[in-house]
PDB file of C-alpha atoms in Angstrom:
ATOM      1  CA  UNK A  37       0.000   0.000   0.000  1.00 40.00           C
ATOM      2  CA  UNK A  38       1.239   3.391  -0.937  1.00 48.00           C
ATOM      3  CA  UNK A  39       2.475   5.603   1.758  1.00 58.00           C
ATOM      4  CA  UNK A  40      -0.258   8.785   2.494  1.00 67.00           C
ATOM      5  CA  UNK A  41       1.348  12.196   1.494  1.00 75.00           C
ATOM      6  CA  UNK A  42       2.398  14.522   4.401  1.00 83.00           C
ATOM      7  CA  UNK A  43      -0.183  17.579   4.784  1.00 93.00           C
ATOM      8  CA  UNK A  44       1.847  20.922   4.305  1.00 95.00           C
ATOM      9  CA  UNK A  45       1.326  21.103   7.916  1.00 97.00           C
ATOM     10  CA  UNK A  46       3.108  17.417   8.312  1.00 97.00           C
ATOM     11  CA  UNK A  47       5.668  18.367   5.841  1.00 97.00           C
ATOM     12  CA  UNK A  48       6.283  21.403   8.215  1.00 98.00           C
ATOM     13  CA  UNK A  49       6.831  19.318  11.602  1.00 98.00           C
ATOM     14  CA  UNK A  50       9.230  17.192  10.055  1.00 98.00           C
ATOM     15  CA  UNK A  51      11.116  20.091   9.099  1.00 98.00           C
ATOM     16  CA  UNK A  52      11.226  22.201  12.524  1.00 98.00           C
ATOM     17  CA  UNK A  53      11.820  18.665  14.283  1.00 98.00           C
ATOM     18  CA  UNK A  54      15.075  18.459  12.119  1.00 98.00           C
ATOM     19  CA  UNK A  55      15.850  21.556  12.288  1.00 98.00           C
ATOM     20  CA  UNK A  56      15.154  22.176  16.346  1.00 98.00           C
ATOM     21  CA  UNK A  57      12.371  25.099  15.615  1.00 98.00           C
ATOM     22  CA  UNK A  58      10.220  25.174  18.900  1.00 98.00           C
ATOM     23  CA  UNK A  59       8.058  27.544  17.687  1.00 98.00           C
ATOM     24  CA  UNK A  60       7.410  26.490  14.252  1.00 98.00           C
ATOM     25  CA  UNK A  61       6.883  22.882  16.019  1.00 98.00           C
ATOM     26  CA  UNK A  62       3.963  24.018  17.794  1.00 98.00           C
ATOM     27  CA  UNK A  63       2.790  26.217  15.022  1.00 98.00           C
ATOM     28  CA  UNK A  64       2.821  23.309  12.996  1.00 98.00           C
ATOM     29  CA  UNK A  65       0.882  20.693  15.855  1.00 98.00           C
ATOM     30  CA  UNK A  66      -1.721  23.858  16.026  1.00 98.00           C
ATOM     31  CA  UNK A  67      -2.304  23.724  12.446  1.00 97.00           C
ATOM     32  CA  UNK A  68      -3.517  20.185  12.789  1.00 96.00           C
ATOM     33  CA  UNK A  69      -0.104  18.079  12.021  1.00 97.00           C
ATOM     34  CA  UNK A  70       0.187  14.407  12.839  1.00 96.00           C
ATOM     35  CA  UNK A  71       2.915  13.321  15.934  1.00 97.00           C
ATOM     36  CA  UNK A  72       3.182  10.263  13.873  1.00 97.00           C
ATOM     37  CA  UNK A  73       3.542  11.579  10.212  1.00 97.00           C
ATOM     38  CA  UNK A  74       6.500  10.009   8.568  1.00 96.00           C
ATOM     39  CA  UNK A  75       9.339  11.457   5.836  1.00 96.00           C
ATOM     40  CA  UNK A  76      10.293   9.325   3.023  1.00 95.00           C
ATOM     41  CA  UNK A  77      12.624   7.067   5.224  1.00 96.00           C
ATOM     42  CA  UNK A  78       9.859   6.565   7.797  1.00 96.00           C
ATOM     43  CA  UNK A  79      11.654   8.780  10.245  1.00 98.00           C
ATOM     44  CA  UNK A  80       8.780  10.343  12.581  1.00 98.00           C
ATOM     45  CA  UNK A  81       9.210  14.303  13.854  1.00 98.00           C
ATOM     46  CA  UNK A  82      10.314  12.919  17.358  1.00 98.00           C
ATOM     47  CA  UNK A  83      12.793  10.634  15.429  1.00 98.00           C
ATOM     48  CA  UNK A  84      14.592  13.161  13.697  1.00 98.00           C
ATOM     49  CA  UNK A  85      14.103  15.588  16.473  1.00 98.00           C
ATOM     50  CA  UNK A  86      16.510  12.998  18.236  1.00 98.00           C
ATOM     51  CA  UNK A  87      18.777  12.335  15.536  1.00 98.00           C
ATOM     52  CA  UNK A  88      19.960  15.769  15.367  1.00 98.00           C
ATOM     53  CA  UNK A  89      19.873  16.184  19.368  1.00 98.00           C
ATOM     54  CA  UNK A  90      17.138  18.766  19.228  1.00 98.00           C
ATOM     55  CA  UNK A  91      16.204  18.419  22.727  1.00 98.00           C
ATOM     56  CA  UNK A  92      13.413  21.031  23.382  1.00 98.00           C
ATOM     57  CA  UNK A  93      11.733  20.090  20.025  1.00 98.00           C
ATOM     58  CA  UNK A  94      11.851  16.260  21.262  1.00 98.00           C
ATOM     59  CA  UNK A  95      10.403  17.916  24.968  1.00 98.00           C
ATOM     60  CA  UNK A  96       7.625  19.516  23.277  1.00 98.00           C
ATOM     61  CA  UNK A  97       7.246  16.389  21.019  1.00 98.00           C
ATOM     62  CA  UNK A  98       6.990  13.580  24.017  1.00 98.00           C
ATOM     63  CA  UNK A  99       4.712  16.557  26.147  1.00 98.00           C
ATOM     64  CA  UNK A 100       2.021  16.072  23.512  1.00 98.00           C
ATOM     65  CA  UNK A 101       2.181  12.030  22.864  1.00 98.00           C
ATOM     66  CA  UNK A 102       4.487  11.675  20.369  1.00 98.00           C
ATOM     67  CA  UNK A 103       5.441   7.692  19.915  1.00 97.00           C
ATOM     68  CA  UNK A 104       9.346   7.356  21.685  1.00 97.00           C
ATOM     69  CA  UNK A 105       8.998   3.684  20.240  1.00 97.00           C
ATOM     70  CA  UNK A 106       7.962   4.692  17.003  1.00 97.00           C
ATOM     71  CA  UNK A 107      10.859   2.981  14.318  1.00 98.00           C
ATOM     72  CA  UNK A 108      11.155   3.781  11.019  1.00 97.00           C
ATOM     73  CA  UNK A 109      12.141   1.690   7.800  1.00 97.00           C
ATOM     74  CA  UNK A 110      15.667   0.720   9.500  1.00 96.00           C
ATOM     75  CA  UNK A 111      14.182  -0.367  13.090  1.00 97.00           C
ATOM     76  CA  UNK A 112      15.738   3.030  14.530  1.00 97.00           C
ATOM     77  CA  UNK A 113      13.622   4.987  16.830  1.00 98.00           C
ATOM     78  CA  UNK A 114      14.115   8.188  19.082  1.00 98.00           C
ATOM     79  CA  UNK A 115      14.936   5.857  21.481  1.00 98.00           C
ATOM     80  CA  UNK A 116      17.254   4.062  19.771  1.00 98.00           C
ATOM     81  CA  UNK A 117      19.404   7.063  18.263  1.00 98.00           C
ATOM     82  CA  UNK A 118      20.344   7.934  22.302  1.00 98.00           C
ATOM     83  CA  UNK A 119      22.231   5.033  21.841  1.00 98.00           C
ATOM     84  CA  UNK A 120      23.923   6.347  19.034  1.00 98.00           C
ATOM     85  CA  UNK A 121      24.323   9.987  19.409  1.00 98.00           C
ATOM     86  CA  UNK A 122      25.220   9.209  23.324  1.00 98.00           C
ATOM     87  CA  UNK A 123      22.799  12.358  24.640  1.00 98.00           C
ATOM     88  CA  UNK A 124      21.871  12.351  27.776  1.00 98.00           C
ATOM     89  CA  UNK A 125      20.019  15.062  27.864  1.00 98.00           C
ATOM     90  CA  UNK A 126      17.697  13.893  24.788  1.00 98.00           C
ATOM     91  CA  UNK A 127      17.585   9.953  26.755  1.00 98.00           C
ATOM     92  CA  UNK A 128      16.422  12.173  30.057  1.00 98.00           C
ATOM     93  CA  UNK A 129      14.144  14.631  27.392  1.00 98.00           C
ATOM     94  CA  UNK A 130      12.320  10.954  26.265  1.00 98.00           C
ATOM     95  CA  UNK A 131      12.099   8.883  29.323  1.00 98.00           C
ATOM     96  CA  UNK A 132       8.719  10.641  30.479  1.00 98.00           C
ATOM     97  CA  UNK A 133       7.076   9.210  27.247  1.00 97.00           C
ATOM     98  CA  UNK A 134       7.719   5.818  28.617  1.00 97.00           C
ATOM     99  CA  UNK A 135      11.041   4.375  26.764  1.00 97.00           C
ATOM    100  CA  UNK A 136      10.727   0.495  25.697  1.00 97.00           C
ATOM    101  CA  UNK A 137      14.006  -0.146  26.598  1.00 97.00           C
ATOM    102  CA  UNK A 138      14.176  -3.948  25.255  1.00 97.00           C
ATOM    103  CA  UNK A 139      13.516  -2.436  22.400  1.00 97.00           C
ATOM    104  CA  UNK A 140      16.452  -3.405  19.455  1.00 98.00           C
ATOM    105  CA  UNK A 141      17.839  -1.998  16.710  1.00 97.00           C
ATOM    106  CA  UNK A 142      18.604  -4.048  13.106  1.00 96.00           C
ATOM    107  CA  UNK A 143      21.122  -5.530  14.777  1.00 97.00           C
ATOM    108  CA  UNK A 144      18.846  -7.054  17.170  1.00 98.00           C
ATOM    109  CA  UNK A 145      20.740  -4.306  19.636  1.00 98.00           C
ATOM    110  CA  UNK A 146      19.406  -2.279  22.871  1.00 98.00           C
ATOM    111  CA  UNK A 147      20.658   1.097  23.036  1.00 98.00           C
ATOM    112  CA  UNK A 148      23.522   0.405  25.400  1.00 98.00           C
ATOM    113  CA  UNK A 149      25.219  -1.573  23.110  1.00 98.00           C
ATOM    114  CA  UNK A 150      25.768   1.088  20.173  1.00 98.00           C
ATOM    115  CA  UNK A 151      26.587   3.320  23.251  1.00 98.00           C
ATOM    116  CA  UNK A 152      29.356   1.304  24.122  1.00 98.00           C
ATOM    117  CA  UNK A 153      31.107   0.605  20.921  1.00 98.00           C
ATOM    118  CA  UNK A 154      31.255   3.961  20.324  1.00 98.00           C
ATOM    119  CA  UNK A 155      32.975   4.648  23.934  1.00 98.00           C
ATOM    120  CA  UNK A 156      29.508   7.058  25.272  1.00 98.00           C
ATOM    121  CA  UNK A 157      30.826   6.821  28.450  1.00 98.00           C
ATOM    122  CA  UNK A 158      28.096   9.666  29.832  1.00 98.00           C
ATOM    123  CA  UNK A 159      25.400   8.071  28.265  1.00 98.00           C
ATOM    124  CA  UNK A 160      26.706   4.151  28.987  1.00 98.00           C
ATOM    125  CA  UNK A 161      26.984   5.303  33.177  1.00 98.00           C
ATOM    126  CA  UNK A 162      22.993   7.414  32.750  1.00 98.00           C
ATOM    127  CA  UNK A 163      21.158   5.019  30.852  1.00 98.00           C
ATOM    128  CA  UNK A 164      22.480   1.916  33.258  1.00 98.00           C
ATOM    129  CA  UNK A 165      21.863   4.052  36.406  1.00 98.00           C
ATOM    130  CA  UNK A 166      18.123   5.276  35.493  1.00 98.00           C
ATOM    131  CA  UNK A 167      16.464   2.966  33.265  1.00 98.00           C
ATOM    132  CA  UNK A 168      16.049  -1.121  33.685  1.00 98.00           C
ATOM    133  CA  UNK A 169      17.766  -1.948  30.585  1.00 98.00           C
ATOM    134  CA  UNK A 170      19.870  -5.589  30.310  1.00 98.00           C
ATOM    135  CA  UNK A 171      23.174  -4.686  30.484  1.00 98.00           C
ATOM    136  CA  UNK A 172      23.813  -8.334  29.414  1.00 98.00           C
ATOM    137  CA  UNK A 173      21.623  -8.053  26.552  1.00 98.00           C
ATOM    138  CA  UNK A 174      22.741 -10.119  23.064  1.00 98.00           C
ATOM    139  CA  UNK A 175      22.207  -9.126  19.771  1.00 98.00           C
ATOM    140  CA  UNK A 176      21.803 -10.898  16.873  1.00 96.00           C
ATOM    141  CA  UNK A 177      26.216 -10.926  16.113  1.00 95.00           C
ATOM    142  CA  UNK A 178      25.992 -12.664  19.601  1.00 97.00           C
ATOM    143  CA  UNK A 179      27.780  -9.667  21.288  1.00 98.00           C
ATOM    144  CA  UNK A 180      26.774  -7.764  24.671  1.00 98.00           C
ATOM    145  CA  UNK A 181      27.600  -4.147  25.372  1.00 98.00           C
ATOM    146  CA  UNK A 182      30.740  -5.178  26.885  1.00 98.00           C
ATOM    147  CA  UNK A 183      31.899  -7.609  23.540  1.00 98.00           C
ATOM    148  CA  UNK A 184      30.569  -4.487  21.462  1.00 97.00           C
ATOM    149  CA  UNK A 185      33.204  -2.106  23.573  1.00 98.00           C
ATOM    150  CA  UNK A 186      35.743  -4.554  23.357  1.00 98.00           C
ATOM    151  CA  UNK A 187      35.395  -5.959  19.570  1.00 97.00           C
ATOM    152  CA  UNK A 188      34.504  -3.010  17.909  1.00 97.00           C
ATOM    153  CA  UNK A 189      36.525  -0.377  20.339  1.00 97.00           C
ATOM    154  CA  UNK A 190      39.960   1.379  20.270  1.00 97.00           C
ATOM    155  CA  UNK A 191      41.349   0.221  23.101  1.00 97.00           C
ATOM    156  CA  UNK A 192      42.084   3.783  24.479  1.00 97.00           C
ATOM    157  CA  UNK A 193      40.984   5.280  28.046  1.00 97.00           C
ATOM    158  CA  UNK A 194      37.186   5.801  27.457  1.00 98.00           C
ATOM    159  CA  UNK A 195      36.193   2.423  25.767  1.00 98.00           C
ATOM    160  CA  UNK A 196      38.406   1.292  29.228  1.00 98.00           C
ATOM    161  CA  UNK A 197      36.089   3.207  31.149  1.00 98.00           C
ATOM    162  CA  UNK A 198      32.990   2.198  29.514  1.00 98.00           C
ATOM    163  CA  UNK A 199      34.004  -1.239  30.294  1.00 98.00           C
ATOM    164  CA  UNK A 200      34.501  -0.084  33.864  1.00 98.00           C
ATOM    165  CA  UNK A 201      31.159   0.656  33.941  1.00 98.00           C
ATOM    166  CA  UNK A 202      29.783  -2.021  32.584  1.00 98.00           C
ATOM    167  CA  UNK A 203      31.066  -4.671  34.870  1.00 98.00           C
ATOM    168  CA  UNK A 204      30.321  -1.960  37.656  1.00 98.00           C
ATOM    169  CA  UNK A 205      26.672  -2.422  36.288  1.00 98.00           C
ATOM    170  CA  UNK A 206      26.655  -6.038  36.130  1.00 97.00           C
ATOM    171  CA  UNK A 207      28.254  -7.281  32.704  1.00 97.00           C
ATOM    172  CA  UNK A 208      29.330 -10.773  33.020  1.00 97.00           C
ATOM    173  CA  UNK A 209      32.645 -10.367  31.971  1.00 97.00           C
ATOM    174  CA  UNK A 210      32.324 -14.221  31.372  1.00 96.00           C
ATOM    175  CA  UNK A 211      29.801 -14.300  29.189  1.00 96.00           C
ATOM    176  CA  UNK A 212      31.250 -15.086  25.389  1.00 97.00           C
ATOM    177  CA  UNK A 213      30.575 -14.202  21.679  1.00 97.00           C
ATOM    178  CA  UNK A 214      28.295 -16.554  19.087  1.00 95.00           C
ATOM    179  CA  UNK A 215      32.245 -18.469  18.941  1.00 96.00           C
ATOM    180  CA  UNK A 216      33.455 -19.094  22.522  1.00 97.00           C
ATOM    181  CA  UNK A 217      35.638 -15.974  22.588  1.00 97.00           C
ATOM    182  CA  UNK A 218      35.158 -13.926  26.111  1.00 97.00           C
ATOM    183  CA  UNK A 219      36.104 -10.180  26.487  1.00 98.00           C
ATOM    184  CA  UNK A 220      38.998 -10.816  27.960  1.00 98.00           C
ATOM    185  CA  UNK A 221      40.289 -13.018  25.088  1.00 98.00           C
ATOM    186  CA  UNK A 222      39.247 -10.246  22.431  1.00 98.00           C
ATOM    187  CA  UNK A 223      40.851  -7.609  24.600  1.00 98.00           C
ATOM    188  CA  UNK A 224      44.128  -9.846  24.452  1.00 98.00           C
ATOM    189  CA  UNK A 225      44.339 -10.196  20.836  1.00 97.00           C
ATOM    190  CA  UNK A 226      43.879  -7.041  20.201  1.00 97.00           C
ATOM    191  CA  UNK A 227      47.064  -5.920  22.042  1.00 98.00           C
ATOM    192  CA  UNK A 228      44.641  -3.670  24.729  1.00 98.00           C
ATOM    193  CA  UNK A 229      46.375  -4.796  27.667  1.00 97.00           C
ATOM    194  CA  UNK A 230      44.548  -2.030  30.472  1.00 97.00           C
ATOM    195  CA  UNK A 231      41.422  -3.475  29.257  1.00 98.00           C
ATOM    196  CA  UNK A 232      42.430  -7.310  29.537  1.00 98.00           C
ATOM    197  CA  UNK A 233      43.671  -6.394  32.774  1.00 98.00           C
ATOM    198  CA  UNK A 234      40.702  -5.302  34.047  1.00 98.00           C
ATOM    199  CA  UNK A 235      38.374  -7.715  32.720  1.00 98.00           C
ATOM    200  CA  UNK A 236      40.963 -10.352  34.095  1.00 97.00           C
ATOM    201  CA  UNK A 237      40.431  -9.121  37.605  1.00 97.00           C
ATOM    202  CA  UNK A 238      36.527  -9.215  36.919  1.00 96.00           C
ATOM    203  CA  UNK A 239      36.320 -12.525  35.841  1.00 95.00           C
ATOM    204  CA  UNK A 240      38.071 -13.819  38.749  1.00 93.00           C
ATOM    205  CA  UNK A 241      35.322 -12.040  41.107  1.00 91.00           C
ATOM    206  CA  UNK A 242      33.084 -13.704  39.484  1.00 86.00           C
ATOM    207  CA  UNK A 243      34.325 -16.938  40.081  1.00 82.00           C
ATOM    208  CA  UNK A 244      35.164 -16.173  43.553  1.00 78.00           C
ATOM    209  CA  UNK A 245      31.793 -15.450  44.262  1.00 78.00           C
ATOM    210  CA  UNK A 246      31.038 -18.196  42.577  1.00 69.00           C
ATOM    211  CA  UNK A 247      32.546 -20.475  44.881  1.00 66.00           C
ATOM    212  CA  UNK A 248      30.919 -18.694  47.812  1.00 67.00           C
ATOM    213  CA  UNK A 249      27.662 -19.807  46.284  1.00 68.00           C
ATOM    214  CA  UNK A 250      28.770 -23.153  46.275  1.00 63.00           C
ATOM    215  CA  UNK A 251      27.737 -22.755  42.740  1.00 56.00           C
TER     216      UNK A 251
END
């Protein structure tokens, strides 16, 4: 089925989403715009509100309904891109509209896991600390947040620190890729030997308390 044509009004509210325009964003919700009108790629207002970390466009989106689940045509939603752009002040602007936070990306992905390949150390610490979200979630590569960091990271201080606090959070540093291959072991062959180190000492927590749980 063909996809309806945006209203000039709808066309409008895309447009001051992107572009952060409060004003024309209300003007444009006055004039009788949809919250849920889509642009070509299926990308709602709030979506590309988010996107371009328009935060009191997105505040004045969510305060009248708009959809924070809502994905478009690549299974990305304003959600989603928090994950990506590592805001925290647009993941704090959307979490009164009620966040799905199991919600996953094409990747089969929660937000936290984009977040930590790409070393959002803010956003990693926020979104672990004030929403529910699995911090041992697995996408569909068969990689967590803390695999993500480690696989697809530098190596440097701040993917160190976001796997700081990911284990802080509750990352089973034992837990391994689709293949067998633990953190640790990716960390090693990579040559990132301040990360190895400190999933090394986490790993052997967790089997000490292990063995206090007579597990």
């Amino acid at each position: 089925m063909a996809k309806k044509s945006p209203s000039p009004a709808d066309r409008a509210l895309l447009e001051a989403a992107r572009g952060g325009d409060v004003p024309a964003v209300r003007a444009a919700l006055a004039a009788g715009a949809g919250l849920e009108v889509r642009d070509a790629e299926g990308r709602t207002p709030l979506l590309l509100a988010a996107l371009a970390d328009q935060v009191p466009a997105a505040e004045v989106l969510v305060r009248a309904g708009a959809d924070v689940n809502a994905q478009d045509d690549r299974q990305d939603s304003a959600w989603l891109a928090t994950g990506v752009t590592g805001s925290v002040a647009m993941m704090r602007a959307l979490l009164p509209g009620g966040p799905d936070v199991s919600l996953t990306n094409r990747f089969g992905g929660v937000s936290v896991i984009p977040a930590s390949e790409r070393g959002h150390v803010a956003y990693v610490r926020a979104v672990l600390a004030e929403t529910a979200v699995d911090v041992n979630h697995v996408n569909r590569l068969g990689w967590t947040a803390l695999l993500e960091a480690v696989i697809l990271g530098d190596g440097g201080r701040t993917h160190q620190e976001v796997v700081e606090v990911l284990l802080a959070a509750g990352a089973d540093p034992l837990l391994p890729d689709a293949e067998g291959v633990t953190a640790r072991l990716h960390a090693e062959r990579r040559g990132f030997g301040g990360i190895a180190a400190v999933l090394l000492a986490a790993e052997r927590r967790t089997a000490s308390r292990s063995e206090e749980a007579g597990e």
